[in-house]
Coordinates of C-alpha atoms and ligand atoms in Angstrom, one line a residue:
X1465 CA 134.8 92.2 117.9
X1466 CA 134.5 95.3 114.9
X1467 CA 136.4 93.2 113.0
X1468 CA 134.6 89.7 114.1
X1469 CA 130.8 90.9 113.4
X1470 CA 132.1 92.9 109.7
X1471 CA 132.9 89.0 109.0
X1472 CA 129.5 87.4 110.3
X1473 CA 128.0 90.4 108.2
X1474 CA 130.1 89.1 104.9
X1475 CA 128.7 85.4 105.2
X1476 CA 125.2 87.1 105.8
X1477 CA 125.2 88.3 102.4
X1478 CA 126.6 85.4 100.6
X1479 CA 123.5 83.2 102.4
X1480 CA 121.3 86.0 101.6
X1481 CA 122.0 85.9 98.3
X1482 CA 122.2 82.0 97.9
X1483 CA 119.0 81.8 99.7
X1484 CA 117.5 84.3 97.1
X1485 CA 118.4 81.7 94.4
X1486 CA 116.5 78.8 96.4
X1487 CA 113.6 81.3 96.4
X1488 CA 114.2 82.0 92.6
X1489 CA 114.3 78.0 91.9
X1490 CA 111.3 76.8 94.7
X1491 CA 108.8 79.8 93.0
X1492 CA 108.2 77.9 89.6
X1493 CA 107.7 74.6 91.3
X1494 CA 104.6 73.5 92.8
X1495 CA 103.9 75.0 96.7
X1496 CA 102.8 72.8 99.5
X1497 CA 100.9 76.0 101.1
X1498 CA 99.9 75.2 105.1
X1499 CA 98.5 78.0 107.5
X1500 CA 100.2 79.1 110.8
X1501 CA 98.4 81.1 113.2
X1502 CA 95.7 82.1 110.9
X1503 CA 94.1 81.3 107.7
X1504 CA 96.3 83.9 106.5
X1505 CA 99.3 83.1 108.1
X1506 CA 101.0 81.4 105.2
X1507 CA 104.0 79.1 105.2
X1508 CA 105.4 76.9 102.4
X1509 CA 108.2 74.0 102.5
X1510 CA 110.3 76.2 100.7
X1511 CA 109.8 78.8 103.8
X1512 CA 111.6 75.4 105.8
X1513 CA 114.3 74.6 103.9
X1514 CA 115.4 78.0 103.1
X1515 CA 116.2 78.4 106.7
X1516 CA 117.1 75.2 107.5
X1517 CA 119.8 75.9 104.9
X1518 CA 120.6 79.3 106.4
X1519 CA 120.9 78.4 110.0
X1520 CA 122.5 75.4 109.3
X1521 CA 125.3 77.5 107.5
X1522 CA 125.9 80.0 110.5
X1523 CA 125.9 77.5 113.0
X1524 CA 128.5 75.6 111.4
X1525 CA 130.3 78.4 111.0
X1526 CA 129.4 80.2 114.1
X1527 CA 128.7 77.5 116.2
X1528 CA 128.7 79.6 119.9
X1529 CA 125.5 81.9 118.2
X1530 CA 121.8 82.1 119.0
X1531 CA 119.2 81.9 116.2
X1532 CA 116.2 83.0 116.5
X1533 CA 114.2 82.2 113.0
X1534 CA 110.4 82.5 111.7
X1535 CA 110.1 78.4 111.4
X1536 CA 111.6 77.7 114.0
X1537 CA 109.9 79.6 116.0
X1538 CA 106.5 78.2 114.6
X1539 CA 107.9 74.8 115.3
X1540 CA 108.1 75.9 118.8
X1541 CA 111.5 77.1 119.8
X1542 CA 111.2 79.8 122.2
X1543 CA 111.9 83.6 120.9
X1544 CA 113.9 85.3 123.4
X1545 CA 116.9 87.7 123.0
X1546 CA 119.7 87.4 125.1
X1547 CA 123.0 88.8 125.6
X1548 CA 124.9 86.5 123.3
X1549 CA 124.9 87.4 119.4
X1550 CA 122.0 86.5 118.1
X1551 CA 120.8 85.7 114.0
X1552 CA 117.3 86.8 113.4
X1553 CA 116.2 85.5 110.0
X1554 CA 113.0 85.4 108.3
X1555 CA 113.6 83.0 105.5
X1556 CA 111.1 84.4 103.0
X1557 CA 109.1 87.4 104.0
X1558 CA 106.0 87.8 101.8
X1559 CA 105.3 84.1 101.7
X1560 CA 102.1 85.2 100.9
X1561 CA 103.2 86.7 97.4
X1562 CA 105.7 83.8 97.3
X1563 CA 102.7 81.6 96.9
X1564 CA 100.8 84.0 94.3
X1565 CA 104.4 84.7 92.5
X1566 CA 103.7 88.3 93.3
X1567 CA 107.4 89.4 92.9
X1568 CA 107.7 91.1 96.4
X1569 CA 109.9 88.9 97.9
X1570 CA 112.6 89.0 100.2
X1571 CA 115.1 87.3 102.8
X1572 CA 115.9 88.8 105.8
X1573 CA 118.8 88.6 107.9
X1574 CA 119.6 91.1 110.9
X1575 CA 122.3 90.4 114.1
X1576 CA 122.0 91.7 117.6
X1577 CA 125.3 91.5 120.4
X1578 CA 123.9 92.2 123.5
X1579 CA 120.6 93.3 122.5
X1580 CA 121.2 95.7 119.9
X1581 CA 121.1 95.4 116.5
X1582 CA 124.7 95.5 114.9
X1583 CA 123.8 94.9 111.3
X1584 CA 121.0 93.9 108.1
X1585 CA 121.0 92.2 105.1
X1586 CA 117.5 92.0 103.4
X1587 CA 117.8 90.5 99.7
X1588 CA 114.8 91.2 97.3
X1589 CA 115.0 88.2 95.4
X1590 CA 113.1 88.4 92.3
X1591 CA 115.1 92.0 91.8
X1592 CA 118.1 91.0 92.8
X1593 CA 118.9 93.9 95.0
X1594 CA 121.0 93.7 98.2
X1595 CA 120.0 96.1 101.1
X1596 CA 122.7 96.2 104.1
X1597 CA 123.6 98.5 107.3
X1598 CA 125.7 98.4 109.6
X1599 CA 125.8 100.0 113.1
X1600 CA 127.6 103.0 112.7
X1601 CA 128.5 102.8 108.7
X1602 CA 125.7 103.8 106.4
X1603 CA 122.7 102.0 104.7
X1604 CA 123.5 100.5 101.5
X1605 CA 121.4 99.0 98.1
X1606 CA 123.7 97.6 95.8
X1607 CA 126.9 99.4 97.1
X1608 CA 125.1 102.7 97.1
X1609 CA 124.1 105.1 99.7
X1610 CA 120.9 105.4 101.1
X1611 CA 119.2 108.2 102.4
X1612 CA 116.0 108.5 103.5
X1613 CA 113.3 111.4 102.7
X1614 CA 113.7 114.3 105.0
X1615 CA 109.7 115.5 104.4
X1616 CA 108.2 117.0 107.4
X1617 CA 104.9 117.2 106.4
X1618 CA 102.2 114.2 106.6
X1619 CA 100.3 116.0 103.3
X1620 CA 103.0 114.8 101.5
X1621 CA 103.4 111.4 102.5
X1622 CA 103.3 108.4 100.8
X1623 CA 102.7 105.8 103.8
X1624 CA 103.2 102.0 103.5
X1625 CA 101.4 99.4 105.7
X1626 CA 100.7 95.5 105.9
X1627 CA 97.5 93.9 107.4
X1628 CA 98.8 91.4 109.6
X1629 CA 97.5 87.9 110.0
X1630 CA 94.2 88.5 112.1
X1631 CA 91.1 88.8 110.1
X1632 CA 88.2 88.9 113.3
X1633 CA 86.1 91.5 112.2
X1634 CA 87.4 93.3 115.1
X1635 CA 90.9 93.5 114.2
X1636 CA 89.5 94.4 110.6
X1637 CA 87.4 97.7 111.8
X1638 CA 90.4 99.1 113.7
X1639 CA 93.0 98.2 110.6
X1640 CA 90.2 100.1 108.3
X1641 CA 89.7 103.1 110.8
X1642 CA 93.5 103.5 111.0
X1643 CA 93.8 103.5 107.1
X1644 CA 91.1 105.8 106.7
X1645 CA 92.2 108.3 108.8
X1646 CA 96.0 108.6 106.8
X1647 CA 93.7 108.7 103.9
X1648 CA 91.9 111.7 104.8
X1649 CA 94.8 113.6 106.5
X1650 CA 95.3 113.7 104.5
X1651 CA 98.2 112.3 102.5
X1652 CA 99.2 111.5 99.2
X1653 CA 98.2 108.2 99.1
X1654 CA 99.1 104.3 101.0
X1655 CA 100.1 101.1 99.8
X1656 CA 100.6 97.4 101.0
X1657 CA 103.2 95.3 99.1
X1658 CA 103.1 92.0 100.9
X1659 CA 106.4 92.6 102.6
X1660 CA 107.1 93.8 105.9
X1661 CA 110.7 94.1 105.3
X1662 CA 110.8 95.1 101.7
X1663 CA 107.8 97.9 102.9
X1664 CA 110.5 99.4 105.8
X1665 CA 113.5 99.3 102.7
X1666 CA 111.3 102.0 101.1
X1667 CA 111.4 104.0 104.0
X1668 CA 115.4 103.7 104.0
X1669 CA 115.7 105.0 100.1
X1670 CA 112.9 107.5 100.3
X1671 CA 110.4 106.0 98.4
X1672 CA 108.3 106.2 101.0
X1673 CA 108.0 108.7 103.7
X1674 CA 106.1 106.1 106.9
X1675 CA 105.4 102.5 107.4
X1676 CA 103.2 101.5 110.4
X1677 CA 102.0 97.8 111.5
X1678 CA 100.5 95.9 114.3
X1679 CA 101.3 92.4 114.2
X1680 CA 104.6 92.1 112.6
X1681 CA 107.5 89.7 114.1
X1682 CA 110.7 90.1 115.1
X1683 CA 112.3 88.3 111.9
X1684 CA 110.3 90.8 110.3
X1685 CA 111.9 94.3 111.7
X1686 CA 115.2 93.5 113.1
X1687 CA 117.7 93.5 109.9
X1688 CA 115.5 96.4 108.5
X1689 CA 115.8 98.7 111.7
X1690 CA 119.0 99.0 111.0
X1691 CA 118.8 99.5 107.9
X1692 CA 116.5 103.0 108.1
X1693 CA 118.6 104.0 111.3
X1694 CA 122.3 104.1 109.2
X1695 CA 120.1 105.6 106.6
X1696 CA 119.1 108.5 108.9
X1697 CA 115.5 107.5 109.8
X1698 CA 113.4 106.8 112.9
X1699 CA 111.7 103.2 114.0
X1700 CA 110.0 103.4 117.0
X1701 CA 107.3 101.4 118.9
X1702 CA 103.9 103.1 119.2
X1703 CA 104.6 103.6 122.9
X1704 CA 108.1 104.3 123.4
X1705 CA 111.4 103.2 121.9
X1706 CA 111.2 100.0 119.4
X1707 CA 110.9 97.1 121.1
X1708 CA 111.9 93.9 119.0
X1709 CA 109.1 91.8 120.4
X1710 CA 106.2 94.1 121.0
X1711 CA 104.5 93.4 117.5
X1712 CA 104.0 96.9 116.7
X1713 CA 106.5 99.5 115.0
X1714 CA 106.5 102.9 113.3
X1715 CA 109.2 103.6 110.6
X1716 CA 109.5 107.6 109.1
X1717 CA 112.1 109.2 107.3
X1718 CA 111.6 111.8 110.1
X1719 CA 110.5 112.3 113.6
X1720 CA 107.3 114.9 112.7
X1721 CA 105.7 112.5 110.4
X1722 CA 106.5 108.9 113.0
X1723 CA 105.0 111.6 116.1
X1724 CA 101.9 112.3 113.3
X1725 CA 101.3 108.3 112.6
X1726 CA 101.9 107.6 116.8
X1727 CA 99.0 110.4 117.2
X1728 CA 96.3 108.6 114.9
X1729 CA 97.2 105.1 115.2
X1730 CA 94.5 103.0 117.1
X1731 CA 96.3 99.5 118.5
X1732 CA 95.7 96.2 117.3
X1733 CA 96.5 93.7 120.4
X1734 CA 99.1 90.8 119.6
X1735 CA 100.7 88.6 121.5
X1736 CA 104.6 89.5 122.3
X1737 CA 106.8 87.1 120.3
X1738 CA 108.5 86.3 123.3
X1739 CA 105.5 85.3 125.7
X1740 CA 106.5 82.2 127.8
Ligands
IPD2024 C1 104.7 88.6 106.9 C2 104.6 89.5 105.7 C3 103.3 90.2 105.8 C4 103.1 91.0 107.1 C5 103.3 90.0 108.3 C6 104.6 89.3 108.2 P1 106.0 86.3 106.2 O1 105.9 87.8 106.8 O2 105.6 90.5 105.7 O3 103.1 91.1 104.7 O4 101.8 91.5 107.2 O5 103.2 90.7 109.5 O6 104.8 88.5 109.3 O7 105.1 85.5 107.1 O8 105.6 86.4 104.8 O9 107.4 86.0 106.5

């Protein structure tokens, strides 16, 4: 099987990289914009037929596997990990900045055998840069090592978030309360790119030292957890060990500064991406 999921992880980056160049095409055309779950919950036709394109590949190819993907999953098929090897793709994450031509974009592609995660592919398609782990072999961008920062202390972090698609004014208080509080630490400073997974690749090189969010998807952490893991980092849930499903995650280059964010964070409330 070593030798079966090194080749699934070979076509991943061949489709990520082919899906990048959809993305390249589909952003100077028009966009037919519709909302998902929220106002802000964003989704495209290019969001569609990029992973109509990629699932249609690796089922072809590797017709016995599970897919779990972001549209298909808004178009109703159910999101549950099982035993058998499982794709979990998010076509085009920051669909938001997609829209706007913001140029944080990325496709995401991670792989699971028996629940764990065996390898990532995220491809950042407007820079052309190809991030990939694999259980076990190091983190990579472009063929070269990553490492992440080894910083200890939170006074000397740069931390990255993303707002999540829930605007009540509820939601809003906590997600400014939480912010405020890594402000005044305090820290160096925070920033939020559009991009769940491109946020959690800047925790893998070190330009970034934490990354926190309620509200995220599975699509949206599974290829990069493996990612900051090869690359010596920590992803976590807020309450225990990261849980794929759970909506919430905390990514550090080390364990101090993830145990600082768990301390101050105050939950936002999602429902589980695999709720019946
Ligand atoms: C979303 C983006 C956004 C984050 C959301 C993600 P999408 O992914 O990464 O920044 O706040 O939680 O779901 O919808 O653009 O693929």
């Amino acid at each position: 099987s070593d030798k079966c999921w090194q080749e699934c992880m070979d076509v991943a980056v061949q489709i990520a990289r082919r899906a990048g160049q959809m993305v390249r095409e589909a952003v100077k055309q028009e966009k037919r914009v519709s909302t998902k779950s929220t106002p802000a919950d964003l989704v495209t036709e290019a969001d569609r037929q990029v992973e109509e394109v990629i699932i249609s590949t690796l089922r072809e190819r590797f017709p016995s596997h599970r897919f779990i993907g972001e549209e298909s999953s808004a178009a109703g098929e159910k999101c549950i990990l099982t035993d058998s090897p499982t794709w979990i793709i998010d076509p085009i994450d920051g669909t938001c900045n997609f829209v706007h031509s913001f140029p944080m974009v990325a496709v995401s592609i991670g792989f699971a055998v028996r629940k764990e995660l065996e390898f990532g592919v995220i491809y950042h398609c407007f820079e052309e840069t190809l991030y990939t782990a694999r259980k076990g072999h190091g983190a990579f961008c472009n063929g070269l090592r990553l490492q992440v920062s080894k910083e200890k202390d939170v006074s000397k972090a740069l931390i990255l978030t993303e707002i999540g698609a829930k605007r009540d004014p509820k939601t809003l208080k906590i997600f400014s309360g939480n912010i405020e509080k890594f402000l005044s630490a305090p820290t160096h400073g925070l920033r939020i790119i559009g991009s769940s997974t491109l946020s959690l690749c800047y925790i893998a090189t070190g330009a970034a030292n934490a990354y926190y969010q309620y509200g995220l998807h599975c699509w949206d952490i599974a290829a990069a957890a493996v990612i900051i893991r090869e690359a010596g980092g920590v992803v976590i849930d807020t309450s225990g060990p990261l849980d794929l499903m759970s909506r919430r995650v905390i990514a550090a280059g080390t364990q101090e500064i993830a145990s600082f964010i768990v301390q101050q964070l105050e939950p936002i409330s999602y429902e589980r991406d695999d709720h019946d």
